[in-house]
Coordinates of C-alpha atoms in Angstrom, one line a residue:
Chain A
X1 CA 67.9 272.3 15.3
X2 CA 66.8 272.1 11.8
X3 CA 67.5 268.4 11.0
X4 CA 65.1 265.6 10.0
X5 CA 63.7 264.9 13.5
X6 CA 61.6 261.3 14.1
X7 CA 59.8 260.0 17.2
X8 CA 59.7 257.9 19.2
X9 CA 63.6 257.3 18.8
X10 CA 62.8 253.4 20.4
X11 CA 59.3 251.6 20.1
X12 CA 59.0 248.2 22.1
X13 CA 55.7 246.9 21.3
X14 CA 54.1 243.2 21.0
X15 CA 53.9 241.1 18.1
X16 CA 50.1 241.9 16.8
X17 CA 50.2 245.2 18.6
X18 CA 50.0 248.5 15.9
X19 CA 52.4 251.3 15.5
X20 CA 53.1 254.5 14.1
X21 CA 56.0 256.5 13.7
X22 CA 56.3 260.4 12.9
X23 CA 59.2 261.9 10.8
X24 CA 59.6 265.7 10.2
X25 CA 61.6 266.7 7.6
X26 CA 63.8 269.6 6.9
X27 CA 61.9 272.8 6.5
X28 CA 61.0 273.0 2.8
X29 CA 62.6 270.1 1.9
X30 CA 59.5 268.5 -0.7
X31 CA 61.0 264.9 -1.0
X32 CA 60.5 262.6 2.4
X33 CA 61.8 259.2 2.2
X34 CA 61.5 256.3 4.1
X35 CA 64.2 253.4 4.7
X36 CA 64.6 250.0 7.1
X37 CA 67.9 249.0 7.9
X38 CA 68.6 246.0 9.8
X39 CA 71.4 245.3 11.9
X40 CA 74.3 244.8 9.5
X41 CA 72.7 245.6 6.5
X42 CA 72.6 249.0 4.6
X43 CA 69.3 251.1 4.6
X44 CA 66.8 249.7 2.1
X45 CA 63.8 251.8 0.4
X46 CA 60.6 252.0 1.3
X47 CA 58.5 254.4 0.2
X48 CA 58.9 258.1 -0.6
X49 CA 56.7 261.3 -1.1
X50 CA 57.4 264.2 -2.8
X51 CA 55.0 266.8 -1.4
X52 CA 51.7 264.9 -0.5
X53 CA 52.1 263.0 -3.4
X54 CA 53.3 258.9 -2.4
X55 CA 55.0 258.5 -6.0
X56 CA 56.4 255.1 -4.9
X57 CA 56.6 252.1 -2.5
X58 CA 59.1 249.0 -2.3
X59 CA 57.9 245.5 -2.7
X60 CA 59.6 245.8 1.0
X61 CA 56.2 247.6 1.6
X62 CA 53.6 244.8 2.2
X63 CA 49.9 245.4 2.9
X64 CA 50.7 246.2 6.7
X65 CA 52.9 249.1 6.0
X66 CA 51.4 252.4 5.3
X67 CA 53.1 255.8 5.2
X68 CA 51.1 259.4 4.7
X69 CA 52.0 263.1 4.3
X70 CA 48.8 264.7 4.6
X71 CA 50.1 268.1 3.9
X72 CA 53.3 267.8 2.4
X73 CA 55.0 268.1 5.6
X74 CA 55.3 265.5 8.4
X75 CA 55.0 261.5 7.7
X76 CA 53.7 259.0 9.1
X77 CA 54.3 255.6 8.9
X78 CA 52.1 252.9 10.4
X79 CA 52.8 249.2 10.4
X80 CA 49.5 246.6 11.5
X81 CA 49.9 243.6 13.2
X82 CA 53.7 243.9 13.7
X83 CA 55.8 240.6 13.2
X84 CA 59.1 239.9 14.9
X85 CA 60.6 240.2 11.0
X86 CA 59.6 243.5 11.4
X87 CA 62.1 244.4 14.0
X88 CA 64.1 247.3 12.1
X89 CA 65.8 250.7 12.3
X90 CA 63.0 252.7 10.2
X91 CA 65.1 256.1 8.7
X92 CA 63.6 258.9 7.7
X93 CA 64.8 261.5 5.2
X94 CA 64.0 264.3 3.1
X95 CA 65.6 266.2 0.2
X96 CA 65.0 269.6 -2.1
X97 CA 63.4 268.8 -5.1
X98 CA 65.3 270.3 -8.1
X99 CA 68.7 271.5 -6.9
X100 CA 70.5 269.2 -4.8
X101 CA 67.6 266.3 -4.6
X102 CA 70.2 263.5 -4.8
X103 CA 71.2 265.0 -1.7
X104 CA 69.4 263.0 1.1
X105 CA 69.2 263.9 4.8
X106 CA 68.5 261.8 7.6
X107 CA 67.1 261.4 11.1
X108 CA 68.4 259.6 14.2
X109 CA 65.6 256.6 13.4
X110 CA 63.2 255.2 15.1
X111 CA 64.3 251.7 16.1
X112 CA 61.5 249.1 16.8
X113 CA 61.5 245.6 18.8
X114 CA 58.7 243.5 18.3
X115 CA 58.4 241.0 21.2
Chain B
X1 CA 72.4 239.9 -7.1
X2 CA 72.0 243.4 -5.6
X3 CA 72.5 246.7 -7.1
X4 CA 74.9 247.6 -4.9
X5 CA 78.1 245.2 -3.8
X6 CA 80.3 247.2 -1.1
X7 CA 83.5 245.1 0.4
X8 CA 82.5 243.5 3.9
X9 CA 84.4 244.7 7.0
X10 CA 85.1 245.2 9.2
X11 CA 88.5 246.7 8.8
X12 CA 90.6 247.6 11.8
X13 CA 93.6 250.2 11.0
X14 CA 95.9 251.7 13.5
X15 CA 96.0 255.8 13.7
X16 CA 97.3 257.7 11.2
X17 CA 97.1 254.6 8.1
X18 CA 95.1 255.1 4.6
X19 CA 92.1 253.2 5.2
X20 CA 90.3 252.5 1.4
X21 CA 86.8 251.6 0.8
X22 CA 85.3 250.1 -2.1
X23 CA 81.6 249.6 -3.9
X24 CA 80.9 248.0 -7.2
X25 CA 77.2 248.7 -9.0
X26 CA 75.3 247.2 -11.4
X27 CA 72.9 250.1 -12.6
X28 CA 74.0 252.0 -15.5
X29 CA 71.5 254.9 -14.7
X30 CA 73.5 255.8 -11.6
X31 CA 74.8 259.3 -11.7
X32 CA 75.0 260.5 -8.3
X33 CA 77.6 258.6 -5.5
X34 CA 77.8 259.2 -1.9
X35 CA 79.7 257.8 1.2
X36 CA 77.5 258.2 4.3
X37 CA 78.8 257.7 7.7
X38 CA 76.8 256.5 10.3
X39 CA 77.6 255.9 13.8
X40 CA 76.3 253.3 15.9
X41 CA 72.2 254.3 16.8
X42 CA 72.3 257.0 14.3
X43 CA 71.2 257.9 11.3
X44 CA 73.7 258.0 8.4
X45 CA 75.8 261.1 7.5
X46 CA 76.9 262.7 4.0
X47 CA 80.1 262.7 4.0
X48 CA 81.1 262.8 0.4
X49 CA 78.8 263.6 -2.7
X50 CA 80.1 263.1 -6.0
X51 CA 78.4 262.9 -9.9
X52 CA 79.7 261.1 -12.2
X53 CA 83.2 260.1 -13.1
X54 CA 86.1 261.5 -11.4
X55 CA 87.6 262.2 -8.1
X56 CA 86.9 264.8 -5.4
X57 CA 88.8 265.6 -2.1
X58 CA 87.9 266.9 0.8
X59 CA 90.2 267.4 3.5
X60 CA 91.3 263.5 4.7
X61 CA 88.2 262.3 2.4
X62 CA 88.8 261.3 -1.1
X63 CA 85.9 259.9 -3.3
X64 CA 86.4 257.9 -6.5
X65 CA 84.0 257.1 -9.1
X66 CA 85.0 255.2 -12.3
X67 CA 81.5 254.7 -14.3
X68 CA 83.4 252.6 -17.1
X69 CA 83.6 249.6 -13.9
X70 CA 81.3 250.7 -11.7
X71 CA 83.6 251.3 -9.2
X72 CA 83.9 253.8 -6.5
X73 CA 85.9 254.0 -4.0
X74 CA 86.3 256.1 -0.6
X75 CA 90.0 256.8 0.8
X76 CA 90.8 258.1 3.9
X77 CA 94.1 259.5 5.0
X78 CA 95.6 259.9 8.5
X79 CA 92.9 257.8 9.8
X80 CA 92.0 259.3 13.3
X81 CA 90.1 257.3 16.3
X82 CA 87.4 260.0 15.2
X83 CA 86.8 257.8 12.1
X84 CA 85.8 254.6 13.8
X85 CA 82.0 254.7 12.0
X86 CA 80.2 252.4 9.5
X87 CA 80.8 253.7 6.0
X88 CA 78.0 253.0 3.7
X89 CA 78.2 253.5 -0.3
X90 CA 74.9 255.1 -1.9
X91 CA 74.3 255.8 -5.6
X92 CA 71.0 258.2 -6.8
X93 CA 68.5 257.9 -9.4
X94 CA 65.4 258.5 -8.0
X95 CA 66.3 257.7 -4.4
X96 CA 69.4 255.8 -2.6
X97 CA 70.3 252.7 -3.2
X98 CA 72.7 251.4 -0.5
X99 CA 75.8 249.1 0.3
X100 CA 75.2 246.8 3.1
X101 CA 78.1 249.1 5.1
X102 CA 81.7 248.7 6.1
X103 CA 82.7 249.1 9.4
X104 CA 86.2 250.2 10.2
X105 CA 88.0 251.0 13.7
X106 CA 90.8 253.1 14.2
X107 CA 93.2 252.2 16.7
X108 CA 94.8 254.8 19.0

């Protein structure tokens, strides 16, 4: 399968507690974005890279929120000291730059409770 | 008020009916619109990908954009059980901005 792939697909952690989250994208693909969607709500931006470069990050993206891509392929995204508020789907996708970069793809999610 | 206003569901359509979808957007700089479908616990799905004004059909799937209202719209005939999904409106500038999702169910 060539698809945006993220893991875990379900994190259950503790409020304080620190996770991270791993997104590969599509082979090639140079844009990797990151969204939150909440349970009847639409996917809302977070951050997004193209190549290694982070060119920008939501005011959804407080201090606790961080995201890499080290080598311009995989992502991570770390939150600190989760909050309940931050119980979310987090989406992953990636795009071509140039031809066809409107054109986002995206993984299953990763879907976190914080207890 | 957001930058993306999509009609609130859910919608519930027996087999076989049109079932329409509509978005309105406030961003002039919008020149890319897609429908996404998502089913429940997954990620969303392109379903329909269209730039600028216009219409463009694909099988069942017809998408709508008319820039001079900013108003798109997403039509699907002979709705099938198959369609039962959350439909989410997205428009591109530098990344996707989103509807908040309509969910429809088509009755056998």
């Amino acid at each position: 399968d060539t698809g945006v792939s993220q893991d875990p697909r379900h994190k259950i952690t503790k409020r304080g507690q620190n996770v991270t989250f791993r997104c590969d994208p599509i082979s090639e693909h140079n844009r990797l974005y990151w969204y939150r969607q909440t349970l009847g709500q639409g996917p809302e931006f977070l951050t997004y890279f193209q190549n290694e470069a982070q060119l920008e990050k939501s005011r959804l993206l407080s201090d606790r929120f961080s995201a890499e891509r080290p080598k311009g392929s995989f992502s991570t995204l770390e939150i600190q000291r989760t909050e309940q508020g931050d119980s979310a789907m987090y989406l992953c996708a990636s795009s071509a730059a140039g031809v066809d970069n409107e054109k986002l793809f995206f993984g299953s999610g990763t879907q976190l409770s914080v207890l | 008020q957001k930058e993306v206003e999509q009609d609130p569901g859910p919608l519930s359509v027996p087999e076989g009916a049109i079932v329409s979808l509509n978005c309105t957007y406030s961003n002039s700089a919008f020149q890319y619109f897609m429908w996404y479908r998502q089913y429940s616990r997954k990620g969303p799905e392109l379903l329909m990908y269209t730039y600028s004004s216009g219409n463009k059909e694909d099988g069942r799937f017809t998408a709508q954009v008319d820039k001079s209202s900013k108003y798109i719209s997403l039509f699907i005939r002979d709705s099938q059980p198959s369609d039962s999904a959350t439909y989410l409106c997205a428009m591109y500038d530098y990344k996707l901005s989103f509807g908040a999702g309509t969910t429809v169910t088509v009755r056998a």
